Amino acid sequence: MSLRILNIPKPLLLAPMGFVSGGALAAAVSAAGGLGLLGAGYGDAAWIREQFRLAGPARAGIGFITWSLARQPQLLDVALEHKPAAVMLSFGDPRPYAEKIRRSGAKLVLQVQDVETTREALAAKPDVLVAQGTEAGGHGGQRSLFALLPAVKALAGKIPVLAAGGIVDAAGFEAARALGADGVLVGTRFIAADEALAAPQAKQRLVQAQGDATLRTTVFDIVRGYDWPAHITGRALRNRFSDSWHGKEDLLKNRLSEERSRYQIAAEKRDYDTAVLFAGEAVDRIDSVLPARAIVERICR
Amino acid sequence: MSLRILNIPKPLLLAPMGFVSGGALAAAVSAAGGLGLLGAGYGDAAWIREQFRLAGPARAGIGFITWSLARQPQLLDVALEHKPAAVMLSFGDPRPYAEKIRRSGAKLVLQVQDVETTREALAAKPDVLVAQGTEAGGHGGQRSLFALLPAVKALAGKIPVLAAGGIVDAAGFEAARALGADGVLVGTRFIAADEALAAPQAKQRLVQAQGDATLRTTVFDIVRGYDWPAHITGRALRNRFSDSWHGKEDLLKNRLSEERSRYQIAAEKRDYDTAVLFAGEAVDRIDSVLPARAIVERICR
């Protein structure tokens, strides 16, 4: 594997997970030889500034939800003031931002979910592609990494391709390499990192989760009021809320004001029987909360 | 990788694809060093006898759809008369058949789709497990191979685990090995084998299929009148029929008699704009019809 373009000793990026990938985690992943990406999520200028401050002198990048960034494009300027090593965009047309990112000196990392989004991404001339399999936690598409990665690699030419989704250990790293990946982007495993912003209760729940624990669903986006594009769903731990509403999305929409109030109270209480906990399919292979450095070393031996 | 229990030089099994994996294909895969499994599908005693005859002296096994076998259990006796090397069961409780299969001298191969079905399968004391990722063509579950395989392996103890779904070449074989597989079970790639029973038009359509070409759906089962368990869907090439009906399953059920007539005419004509062509996600990596031996050699270098 080679990721010279990002100038990192280990070909591993921290996925920019909203509310999880803050400055401390990003810095720890970079210090361990990878590259940490802050998770800008739905966007907040003060949060972005604070997390870059917390990252200190470490190299860090940042990731945006492209369709959300389109509603607050000034957030990209806030990020670029901090000279990020890389900017990653996912879920939406990257072309309006590509040139500005490249001119700033940041590398442009584009995440794709299928052949169609790969073609769109290539039109923006990325420095790095991330092939995100449906195994991944949080928002993503339908195609599985095993078949997606070679398909993206075949289109990418000389552009490095990272594998994302379901990678939590050295076996996953080696499998990604066998399929042609130039590196990996890892999310869920780092939720259970000491430095992650996730609540302690969330980390414990991840550690305890067993097989078949996740599903792809839109019910958490509906209740939270986020307007994701069709075909993009969020992979999360199954819980009482998803058991109640998955498959009954229209009913949920009809009862939204009542359910939203209940949801928000639960989320404030960190009651993960109701509140969402995004997690990838390999969550059953995560059995301890570790320092980010140890996680990097377990994956990139 | 080691598959001594099946006594084959190459750790590759032909998936028992209904209407595709006949005696000629099974024999060719076995002659190339793997093990061919006849696809008994929804069951027909005369077909089973004829395909064992066509397999000739080659070692061959057979695979059944367990819930369908439960409706015609005598088909197992028909199969066992031919001394199959292995009997594979998928989709249903294998326990009523396990003892009879083992007593016949055949190895018991059980296919699983998630942790729950793995636990059920282990209760039947299989000789070999197949972890079938959602990438696979035809009927299957929701979990992706990348995360499923290590989870199954962790439960399987000393029982060998084969990887199935999305494997069409040596890279897939190596990736499966990195994830802990003891071998692979390959389906879709062999539809485009010279010896497969699939129609020439079907083989050509597979070869021409490009990225993002497949979906998991129930619409083809609904129109054909097959009563699959909930949560088991069929991965097939998208076509005009699936574009029309996927997501509108209730409407299709309401118009079933009319749509079934149209479907059956199309299927007889091999009109794959309407008729189903089951195929896995990696279909875009299949670019030629080859002899089965060449396919085995490309996968198991």
Coordinates of C-alpha atoms in Angstrom, one line a residue:
Chain A
M1 CA 0.0 0.0 0.0
S2 CA 1.2 3.5 -0.7
L3 CA -0.3 6.7 0.4
R4 CA 2.5 9.0 -0.3
I5 CA 0.2 11.7 -1.5
L6 CA -1.0 12.2 2.1
N7 CA 2.5 11.9 3.5
I8 CA 1.6 9.5 6.3
P9 CA 3.6 6.5 7.6
K10 CA 0.6 4.3 8.0
P11 CA -2.1 4.1 5.3
L12 CA -5.0 4.7 7.7
L13 CA -7.4 7.6 8.0
L14 CA -9.8 8.3 10.8
A15 CA -13.3 8.6 9.4
P16 CA -14.7 12.1 10.1
M17 CA -17.6 10.9 12.3
G18 CA -19.8 13.7 13.5
F19 CA -19.9 14.1 17.3
V20 CA -17.2 11.5 17.6
S21 CA -14.1 12.5 15.6
G22 CA -12.9 15.6 17.5
G23 CA -9.5 17.2 17.8
A24 CA -8.2 14.9 20.5
L25 CA -9.0 11.8 18.5
A26 CA -7.8 13.2 15.2
A27 CA -4.5 14.2 16.8
A28 CA -4.0 10.8 18.4
V29 CA -4.6 9.0 15.1
S30 CA -2.1 11.3 13.4
A31 CA 0.4 10.9 16.2
A32 CA 0.1 7.1 15.7
G33 CA 1.1 7.5 12.1
G34 CA -2.3 7.8 10.3
L35 CA -4.3 10.9 9.6
G36 CA -7.1 12.1 11.7
L37 CA -10.1 13.8 10.1
L38 CA -12.5 15.9 12.2
G39 CA -16.1 15.1 11.7
A40 CA -17.8 18.4 10.8
G41 CA -21.2 16.7 10.6
Y42 CA -24.1 19.0 10.0
G43 CA -21.8 22.0 10.7
D44 CA -21.0 24.5 13.3
A45 CA -18.2 27.1 12.9
A46 CA -17.5 27.3 16.6
W47 CA -17.2 23.5 16.9
I48 CA -14.8 23.4 14.0
R49 CA -12.5 26.1 15.4
E50 CA -12.5 24.5 18.9
Q51 CA -11.6 21.0 17.5
F52 CA -8.8 22.3 15.4
R53 CA -7.5 24.1 18.5
L54 CA -7.8 20.8 20.5
A55 CA -5.9 19.0 17.8
G56 CA -3.0 21.4 18.5
P57 CA 0.0 21.1 16.3
A58 CA -0.9 17.7 15.0
R59 CA -1.7 17.3 11.3
A60 CA -5.4 16.9 10.9
G61 CA -8.0 17.0 8.1
I62 CA -11.7 17.4 8.2
G63 CA -14.7 15.8 6.6
F64 CA -18.0 17.4 5.5
I65 CA -21.4 16.1 4.4
T66 CA -21.5 17.7 1.0
W67 CA -25.2 18.3 0.8
S68 CA -25.1 19.9 4.2
L69 CA -22.1 22.0 3.4
A70 CA -24.0 23.3 0.4
R71 CA -26.3 25.0 2.8
Q72 CA -23.5 26.7 4.8
P73 CA -20.6 26.9 2.3
Q74 CA -18.8 29.4 4.6
L75 CA -17.9 26.5 6.9
L76 CA -15.4 25.4 4.3
D77 CA -13.6 28.7 4.6
V78 CA -13.6 28.3 8.4
A79 CA -12.0 24.9 8.0
L80 CA -9.4 26.1 5.4
E81 CA -8.2 28.8 7.8
H82 CA -6.8 26.0 9.8
K83 CA -4.8 24.6 6.9
P84 CA -6.1 21.1 7.1
A85 CA -4.0 18.3 5.5
A86 CA -7.0 17.0 3.7
V87 CA -10.7 17.7 3.2
M88 CA -13.0 14.8 2.7
L89 CA -16.4 15.2 1.1
S90 CA -19.2 12.6 1.1
F91 CA -22.8 12.5 -0.2
G92 CA -23.3 15.2 -2.8
D93 CA -21.7 16.9 -5.8
P94 CA -18.1 17.9 -4.8
R95 CA -17.4 20.0 -7.8
P96 CA -18.3 23.4 -6.3
Y97 CA -15.7 22.9 -3.6
A98 CA -12.9 21.0 -5.3
E99 CA -10.9 23.8 -6.7
K100 CA -11.0 25.9 -3.5
I101 CA -9.8 22.9 -1.4
R102 CA -7.0 22.1 -3.8
R103 CA -5.9 25.7 -3.9
S104 CA -5.7 25.8 -0.1
G105 CA -3.0 23.0 -0.3
A106 CA -5.3 20.5 1.3
K107 CA -5.7 17.1 -0.4
L108 CA -9.2 16.4 -1.8
V109 CA -10.6 13.1 -0.5
L110 CA -13.9 12.0 -2.0
Q111 CA -16.0 9.1 -0.6
V112 CA -18.0 7.0 -3.0
Q113 CA -20.6 4.3 -2.5
D114 CA -21.1 2.8 -5.9
V115 CA -20.0 3.2 -9.5
E116 CA -22.3 6.1 -10.2
T117 CA -20.8 8.2 -7.3
T118 CA -17.3 7.1 -8.3
R119 CA -17.8 8.6 -11.8
E120 CA -19.2 11.8 -10.3
A121 CA -16.2 12.0 -7.9
L122 CA -13.7 11.4 -10.6
A123 CA -15.1 14.5 -12.5
A124 CA -13.9 16.6 -9.5
K125 CA -10.3 15.2 -9.8
P126 CA -9.8 14.0 -6.3
D127 CA -6.4 13.2 -4.8
V128 CA -7.8 10.1 -3.0
L129 CA -11.0 8.1 -3.3
V130 CA -12.6 6.2 -0.4
A131 CA -14.8 3.2 -1.4
Q132 CA -17.3 3.0 1.4
G133 CA -19.0 -0.4 1.7
T134 CA -22.5 -0.8 3.0
E135 CA -20.8 -2.4 6.1
A136 CA -19.9 1.0 7.3
G137 CA -21.5 2.6 10.3
G138 CA -23.4 5.8 9.8
H139 CA -24.6 7.1 6.5
G140 CA -23.8 5.1 3.4
G141 CA -25.0 3.2 0.4
Q142 CA -26.0 -0.3 -0.7
R143 CA -22.9 -1.9 -2.2
S144 CA -20.7 -4.2 -0.2
L145 CA -16.9 -3.6 0.1
F146 CA -15.9 -7.0 -1.3
A147 CA -17.4 -6.2 -4.7
L148 CA -17.3 -2.4 -4.6
L149 CA -13.6 -1.9 -3.9
P150 CA -12.3 -3.7 -7.1
A151 CA -14.9 -1.9 -9.1
V152 CA -13.8 1.5 -7.8
K153 CA -10.2 0.6 -8.2
A154 CA -10.8 -0.3 -11.8
L155 CA -12.2 3.2 -12.5
A156 CA -9.7 5.1 -10.4
G157 CA -6.6 4.7 -12.5
K158 CA -3.6 6.1 -10.6
I159 CA -5.7 7.7 -7.9
P160 CA -5.3 5.9 -4.5
V161 CA -8.4 4.1 -3.2
L162 CA -9.0 3.6 0.5
A163 CA -11.4 0.9 1.7
A164 CA -14.0 1.8 4.3
G165 CA -16.6 -0.3 6.1
G166 CA -16.2 -3.3 8.3
I167 CA -12.5 -2.8 9.0
V168 CA -11.6 -3.2 12.7
D169 CA -8.4 -5.2 12.8
A170 CA -5.4 -6.5 10.9
A171 CA -7.4 -9.2 9.1
G172 CA -9.7 -6.5 7.6
F173 CA -6.7 -4.5 6.6
E174 CA -5.1 -7.4 4.9
A175 CA -8.3 -8.3 3.1
A176 CA -8.7 -4.7 1.9
R177 CA -5.2 -4.9 0.6
A178 CA -5.9 -8.1 -1.2
L179 CA -8.8 -6.5 -2.9
G180 CA -6.6 -3.6 -4.2
A181 CA -6.9 -0.9 -1.5
D182 CA -4.1 1.6 -1.0
G183 CA -5.2 2.1 2.6
V184 CA -8.1 2.1 4.9
L185 CA -10.5 4.6 6.4
V186 CA -11.8 3.4 9.8
G187 CA -14.7 4.7 11.7
T188 CA -16.6 2.5 14.2
R189 CA -13.5 1.0 15.8
F190 CA -12.5 4.5 16.9
I191 CA -15.8 5.3 18.5
A192 CA -14.5 2.9 21.2
A193 CA -11.3 4.9 21.5
D194 CA -10.4 6.7 24.7
E195 CA -10.1 10.0 22.8
A196 CA -13.4 9.8 21.0
L197 CA -16.1 12.4 21.8
A198 CA -18.7 9.7 22.1
A199 CA -20.3 9.3 25.6
P200 CA -18.9 6.6 27.9
Q201 CA -22.3 4.9 27.7
A202 CA -22.1 4.8 23.9
K203 CA -18.6 3.3 24.0
Q204 CA -19.8 0.6 26.4
R205 CA -22.8 -0.2 24.3
L206 CA -20.5 -0.7 21.3
V207 CA -18.2 -3.0 23.2
Q208 CA -21.2 -5.1 24.3
A209 CA -22.9 -5.3 21.0
Q210 CA -22.9 -8.8 19.5
G211 CA -23.5 -10.2 16.0
D212 CA -26.3 -9.1 13.7
A213 CA -26.6 -5.9 15.9
T214 CA -26.9 -3.3 13.2
L215 CA -29.3 -2.3 10.4
R216 CA -29.4 0.4 7.7
T217 CA -32.4 2.6 8.3
T218 CA -33.8 6.1 7.8
V219 CA -35.9 6.2 11.0
F220 CA -33.2 8.1 13.0
D221 CA -32.9 10.7 10.2
I222 CA -36.6 11.1 10.0
V223 CA -37.1 11.7 13.7
R224 CA -34.0 14.0 13.9
G225 CA -35.3 16.0 10.9
Y226 CA -32.3 15.5 8.7
D227 CA -33.0 15.6 5.0
W228 CA -30.7 12.9 3.5
P229 CA -30.8 12.0 -0.2
A230 CA -32.8 9.0 -1.2
H231 CA -30.9 5.7 -1.1
I232 CA -28.5 6.9 1.6
T233 CA -29.4 5.3 4.9
G234 CA -27.7 5.2 8.3
R235 CA -26.2 2.0 9.8
A236 CA -26.8 2.0 13.5
L237 CA -27.2 -0.4 16.4
R238 CA -30.7 -1.9 16.4
N239 CA -32.6 -0.6 19.4
R240 CA -36.2 -0.2 20.7
F241 CA -36.7 2.8 18.5
S242 CA -35.6 1.1 15.2
D243 CA -37.5 -2.1 16.2
S244 CA -40.6 0.1 16.5
W245 CA -40.3 2.2 13.4
H246 CA -38.1 0.6 10.8
G247 CA -40.5 -0.4 7.9
K248 CA -43.1 2.0 9.3
E249 CA -41.5 5.2 8.1
D250 CA -44.8 6.7 6.9
L251 CA -46.4 6.2 10.2
L252 CA -43.4 7.8 11.9
K253 CA -43.7 10.8 9.7
N254 CA -47.4 11.1 10.6
R255 CA -46.5 11.2 14.3
L256 CA -43.4 13.2 14.0
S257 CA -44.0 16.1 16.5
E258 CA -44.8 13.7 19.3
E259 CA -42.0 11.2 18.5
R260 CA -39.5 13.9 18.0
S261 CA -40.1 15.3 21.5
R262 CA -39.7 11.9 23.0
Y263 CA -36.6 11.2 21.0
Q264 CA -34.9 14.5 22.0
I265 CA -35.4 13.8 25.6
A266 CA -34.0 10.3 25.2
A267 CA -31.0 11.7 23.3
E268 CA -30.3 14.2 26.0
K269 CA -30.4 11.4 28.6
R270 CA -28.1 9.3 26.5
D271 CA -30.8 6.6 26.4
Y272 CA -29.6 4.5 23.6
D273 CA -32.7 2.3 23.6
T274 CA -34.2 5.2 21.8
A275 CA -31.3 7.5 20.6
V276 CA -29.2 6.5 17.6
L277 CA -25.8 5.0 18.0
F278 CA -24.3 4.7 14.5
A279 CA -22.1 1.7 14.1
G280 CA -20.8 -0.5 11.4
E281 CA -21.5 -4.2 10.8
A282 CA -18.2 -5.3 12.4
V283 CA -19.2 -3.9 15.8
D284 CA -19.3 -7.5 17.1
R285 CA -15.5 -7.6 16.7
I286 CA -15.0 -4.6 19.0
D287 CA -14.5 -5.8 22.6
S288 CA -12.7 -3.0 24.4
V289 CA -12.2 0.7 24.7
L290 CA -8.6 1.4 23.7
P291 CA -6.3 4.4 23.1
A292 CA -6.4 5.4 19.5
R293 CA -2.7 4.5 19.1
A294 CA -3.4 0.9 20.1
I295 CA -6.2 0.7 17.6
V296 CA -4.0 2.0 14.8
E297 CA -1.3 -0.5 15.7
R298 CA -3.8 -3.4 15.8
I299 CA -5.1 -2.5 12.3
C300 CA -1.7 -1.6 10.6
R301 CA 0.7 -4.1 12.0
Chain B
M1 CA -6.5 -22.9 3.6
S2 CA -7.3 -26.5 4.3
L3 CA -10.4 -28.4 3.2
R4 CA -9.1 -31.9 3.9
I5 CA -12.6 -32.9 5.1
L6 CA -13.9 -32.6 1.6
N7 CA -10.8 -34.3 0.1
I8 CA -10.3 -31.7 -2.7
P9 CA -7.0 -30.3 -4.0
K10 CA -8.4 -26.8 -4.4
P11 CA -10.6 -25.3 -1.7
L12 CA -13.4 -24.2 -4.0
L13 CA -17.0 -25.4 -4.2
L14 CA -19.4 -24.6 -7.0
A15 CA -22.5 -23.0 -5.5
P16 CA -25.6 -25.3 -6.2
M17 CA -27.4 -22.8 -8.4
G18 CA -30.8 -23.9 -9.5
F19 CA -31.2 -24.2 -13.3
V20 CA -27.5 -23.4 -13.7
S21 CA -25.4 -26.0 -11.7
G22 CA -26.0 -29.2 -13.6
G23 CA -24.0 -32.4 -14.0
A24 CA -21.7 -31.1 -16.7
L25 CA -20.7 -28.0 -14.7
A26 CA -20.4 -29.9 -11.4
A27 CA -18.2 -32.5 -13.1
A28 CA -16.0 -29.8 -14.7
V29 CA -15.4 -28.0 -11.4
S30 CA -14.5 -31.3 -9.7
A31 CA -12.2 -32.3 -12.5
A32 CA -10.4 -28.9 -12.0
G33 CA -9.7 -29.7 -8.4
G34 CA -12.7 -28.3 -6.6
L35 CA -16.1 -29.8 -5.8
G36 CA -19.2 -29.3 -7.9
L37 CA -22.6 -29.1 -6.3
L38 CA -25.7 -29.8 -8.3
G39 CA -28.4 -27.1 -7.7
A40 CA -31.6 -29.0 -6.8
G41 CA -33.5 -25.8 -6.6
Y42 CA -37.2 -26.2 -5.9
G43 CA -36.9 -29.9 -6.6
D44 CA -37.5 -32.5 -9.3
A45 CA -36.5 -36.1 -8.9
A46 CA -36.1 -36.7 -12.6
W47 CA -33.8 -33.7 -12.9
I48 CA -31.7 -34.8 -10.0
R49 CA -31.2 -38.3 -11.5
E50 CA -30.4 -36.9 -14.9
Q51 CA -27.8 -34.5 -13.6
F52 CA -26.0 -37.1 -11.5
R53 CA -26.0 -39.2 -14.7
L54 CA -24.5 -36.3 -16.7
A55 CA -21.9 -35.8 -13.9
G56 CA -20.7 -39.3 -14.8
P57 CA -18.0 -40.8 -12.6
A58 CA -16.9 -37.3 -11.3
R59 CA -17.3 -36.6 -7.6
A60 CA -20.3 -34.3 -7.1
G61 CA -22.4 -33.0 -4.3
I62 CA -25.9 -31.4 -4.3
G63 CA -27.5 -28.5 -2.6
F64 CA -31.1 -28.1 -1.5
I65 CA -33.2 -25.1 -0.4
T66 CA -34.1 -26.5 3.1
W67 CA -37.6 -25.1 3.3
S68 CA -38.4 -26.4 -0.1
L69 CA -36.9 -29.8 0.7
A70 CA -39.2 -29.9 3.7
R71 CA -42.2 -30.1 1.3
Q72 CA -40.7 -33.0 -0.6
P73 CA -38.3 -34.8 1.7
Q74 CA -38.2 -37.8 -0.5
L75 CA -35.9 -35.8 -2.8
L76 CA -33.1 -36.2 -0.3
D77 CA -33.4 -40.0 -0.7
V78 CA -33.2 -39.6 -4.5
A79 CA -30.0 -37.6 -4.1
L80 CA -28.4 -40.0 -1.5
E81 CA -28.9 -42.9 -3.9
H82 CA -26.2 -41.3 -6.0
K83 CA -23.7 -41.2 -3.2
P84 CA -23.0 -37.5 -3.3
A85 CA -19.7 -36.3 -1.8
A86 CA -21.5 -33.5 0.1
V87 CA -25.0 -32.3 0.7
M88 CA -25.5 -28.5 1.2
L89 CA -28.5 -27.1 2.9
S90 CA -29.5 -23.4 2.9
F91 CA -32.5 -21.4 4.2
G92 CA -34.3 -23.4 6.9
D93 CA -33.8 -25.7 9.8
P94 CA -31.3 -28.4 8.8
R95 CA -31.7 -30.7 11.8
P96 CA -34.3 -33.0 10.3
Y97 CA -31.9 -34.0 7.6
A98 CA -28.5 -33.8 9.2
E99 CA -28.3 -37.4 10.6
K100 CA -29.5 -39.0 7.4
I101 CA -27.0 -37.1 5.3
R102 CA -24.1 -38.0 7.6
R103 CA -25.1 -41.6 7.8
S104 CA -25.0 -41.8 4.0
G105 CA -21.3 -40.8 4.0
A106 CA -21.9 -37.4 2.5
K107 CA -20.4 -34.4 4.2
L108 CA -22.9 -31.9 5.6
V109 CA -22.4 -28.4 4.4
L110 CA -24.6 -25.7 5.9
Q111 CA -24.9 -22.2 4.5
V112 CA -25.5 -19.3 6.9
Q113 CA -26.3 -15.6 6.4
D114 CA -25.8 -14.1 9.9
V115 CA -25.0 -15.0 13.5
E116 CA -28.5 -16.3 14.2
T117 CA -28.4 -18.8 11.3
T118 CA -24.9 -19.8 12.3
R119 CA -26.0 -20.8 15.7
E120 CA -28.9 -22.8 14.2
A121 CA -26.5 -24.5 11.8
L122 CA -24.0 -25.4 14.5
A123 CA -26.8 -27.2 16.4
A124 CA -26.9 -29.6 13.4
K125 CA -23.2 -30.4 13.7
P126 CA -22.1 -29.6 10.2
D127 CA -18.9 -30.7 8.6
V128 CA -18.4 -27.4 6.8
L129 CA -20.1 -24.0 7.1
V130 CA -20.6 -21.5 4.3
A131 CA -20.7 -17.8 5.3
Q132 CA -22.8 -16.3 2.6
G133 CA -22.5 -12.5 2.3
T134 CA -25.2 -10.3 0.9
E135 CA -23.0 -9.8 -2.1
A136 CA -24.0 -13.2 -3.3
G137 CA -26.3 -13.7 -6.3
G138 CA -29.6 -15.4 -5.8
H139 CA -31.2 -15.9 -2.4
G140 CA -29.4 -14.6 0.7
G141 CA -29.5 -12.3 3.7
Q142 CA -28.4 -8.9 4.7
R143 CA -24.9 -9.2 6.2
S144 CA -21.8 -8.4 4.1
L145 CA -19.0 -10.9 3.8
F146 CA -16.3 -8.5 5.1
A147 CA -17.9 -8.4 8.6
L148 CA -19.9 -11.7 8.5
L149 CA -17.0 -14.0 7.8
P150 CA -14.9 -13.2 10.9
A151 CA -18.0 -13.4 13.0
V152 CA -18.9 -16.9 11.7
K153 CA -15.3 -18.0 12.0
A154 CA -15.3 -17.0 15.6
L155 CA -18.3 -19.2 16.3
A156 CA -17.3 -22.1 14.2
G157 CA -14.4 -23.4 16.3
K158 CA -12.6 -26.2 14.3
I159 CA -15.3 -26.4 11.6
P160 CA -14.0 -25.1 8.3
V161 CA -15.8 -22.0 7.0
L162 CA -16.1 -21.2 3.3
A163 CA -16.7 -17.6 2.1
A164 CA -19.4 -17.0 -0.4
G165 CA -20.5 -13.8 -2.2
G166 CA -18.7 -11.5 -4.5
I167 CA -15.8 -13.8 -5.2
V168 CA -14.9 -14.0 -8.9
D169 CA -11.1 -13.9 -9.0
A170 CA -7.8 -14.5 -7.2
A171 CA -8.1 -11.1 -5.4
G172 CA -11.4 -12.2 -3.8
F173 CA -9.9 -15.5 -2.9
E174 CA -7.0 -13.9 -1.2
A175 CA -9.2 -11.4 0.6
A176 CA -11.4 -14.2 1.8
R177 CA -8.3 -16.0 3.1
A178 CA -7.2 -12.9 4.9
L179 CA -10.5 -12.8 6.7
G180 CA -10.1 -16.3 7.9
A181 CA -11.9 -18.4 5.2
D182 CA -10.8 -22.0 4.7
G183 CA -12.1 -21.9 1.2
V184 CA -14.6 -20.4 -1.1
L185 CA -18.0 -21.2 -2.6
V186 CA -18.5 -19.5 -6.0
G187 CA -21.7 -19.0 -7.8
T188 CA -22.2 -16.2 -10.2
R189 CA -18.8 -16.5 -11.9
F190 CA -19.8 -20.0 -13.0
I191 CA -23.0 -18.9 -14.6
A192 CA -20.7 -17.6 -17.3
A193 CA -19.0 -21.0 -17.7
D194 CA -19.3 -23.0 -20.9
E195 CA -20.7 -25.9 -19.0
A196 CA -23.4 -24.0 -17.1
L197 CA -27.1 -24.8 -17.9
A198 CA -27.9 -21.1 -18.2
A199 CA -29.1 -19.9 -21.6
P200 CA -26.5 -18.3 -23.9
Q201 CA -28.5 -15.1 -23.7
A202 CA -28.2 -15.1 -19.9
K203 CA -24.5 -15.7 -20.1
Q204 CA -24.0 -12.8 -22.5
R205 CA -26.1 -10.5 -20.3
L206 CA -23.9 -11.3 -17.3
V207 CA -20.8 -10.6 -19.3
Q208 CA -22.2 -7.3 -20.4
A209 CA -23.5 -6.2 -17.0
Q210 CA -21.6 -3.2 -15.5
G211 CA -21.3 -1.7 -12.1
D212 CA -24.3 -1.2 -9.7
A213 CA -26.2 -3.7 -11.9
T214 CA -27.8 -5.8 -9.1
L215 CA -30.3 -5.4 -6.3
R216 CA -31.8 -7.6 -3.6
T217 CA -35.5 -7.9 -4.1
T218 CA -38.6 -10.1 -3.6
V219 CA -40.4 -9.1 -6.7
F220 CA -39.2 -12.1 -8.8
D221 CA -40.3 -14.5 -6.0
I222 CA -43.7 -12.9 -5.8
V223 CA -44.4 -13.1 -9.5
R224 CA -43.0 -16.7 -9.7
G225 CA -45.1 -17.7 -6.7
Y226 CA -42.2 -18.9 -4.4
D227 CA -42.8 -18.6 -0.8
W228 CA -39.5 -17.5 0.7
P229 CA -39.0 -16.8 4.4
A230 CA -39.1 -13.1 5.4
H231 CA -35.7 -11.4 5.3
I232 CA -34.4 -13.6 2.5
T233 CA -34.3 -11.8 -0.8
G234 CA -32.9 -12.6 -4.2
R235 CA -30.0 -10.7 -5.7
A236 CA -30.6 -10.3 -9.4
L237 CA -29.7 -8.0 -12.3
R238 CA -31.9 -5.0 -12.3
N239 CA -34.2 -5.0 -15.3
R240 CA -37.4 -3.4 -16.5
F241 CA -39.5 -5.7 -14.2
S242 CA -37.6 -4.9 -11.0
D243 CA -37.5 -1.2 -11.9
S244 CA -41.3 -1.3 -12.2
W245 CA -42.1 -3.3 -9.1
H246 CA -39.3 -3.1 -6.5
G247 CA -40.7 -1.1 -3.7
K248 CA -44.3 -1.7 -4.9
E249 CA -44.6 -5.2 -3.8
D250 CA -48.2 -4.8 -2.5
L251 CA -49.3 -3.5 -5.8
L252 CA -47.7 -6.4 -7.6
K253 CA -49.5 -8.8 -5.3
N254 CA -52.8 -7.2 -6.2
R255 CA -52.1 -7.6 -9.9
L256 CA -50.6 -11.0 -9.6
S257 CA -52.6 -13.1 -12.1
E258 CA -52.1 -10.7 -14.9
E259 CA -48.4 -10.0 -14.2
R260 CA -47.7 -13.7 -13.7
S261 CA -49.0 -14.5 -17.2
R262 CA -46.8 -11.8 -18.7
Y263 CA -43.8 -12.9 -16.7
Q264 CA -44.1 -16.5 -17.7
I265 CA -44.3 -15.7 -21.4
A266 CA -41.2 -13.5 -21.0
A267 CA -39.4 -16.2 -19.1
E268 CA -40.2 -18.8 -21.8
K269 CA -38.8 -16.4 -24.4
R270 CA -35.7 -15.7 -22.3
D271 CA -36.6 -12.1 -22.3
Y272 CA -34.4 -10.9 -19.4
D273 CA -35.8 -7.4 -19.5
T274 CA -38.6 -9.1 -17.6
A275 CA -37.4 -12.5 -16.5
V276 CA -35.0 -12.9 -13.5
L277 CA -31.3 -13.4 -13.9
F278 CA -29.9 -14.0 -10.5
A279 CA -26.3 -12.5 -10.1
G280 CA -24.0 -11.4 -7.4
E281 CA -22.7 -7.9 -6.9
A282 CA -19.3 -8.7 -8.5
V283 CA -21.0 -9.3 -11.9
D284 CA -19.2 -6.3 -13.2
R285 CA -15.9 -8.2 -12.8
I286 CA -17.1 -10.9 -15.2
D287 CA -16.1 -10.2 -18.8
S288 CA -16.1 -13.5 -20.6
V289 CA -17.6 -16.9 -20.8
L290 CA -14.9 -19.5 -20.0
P291 CA -14.5 -23.2 -19.4
A292 CA -15.1 -24.0 -15.7
R293 CA -11.5 -25.2 -15.4
A294 CA -10.2 -21.8 -16.4
I295 CA -12.5 -20.1 -13.8
V296 CA -11.2 -22.4 -11.1
E297 CA -7.6 -21.7 -12.1
R298 CA -8.2 -17.9 -12.1
I299 CA -9.7 -18.0 -8.6
C300 CA -7.3 -20.5 -7.0
R301 CA -4.0 -19.7 -8.5

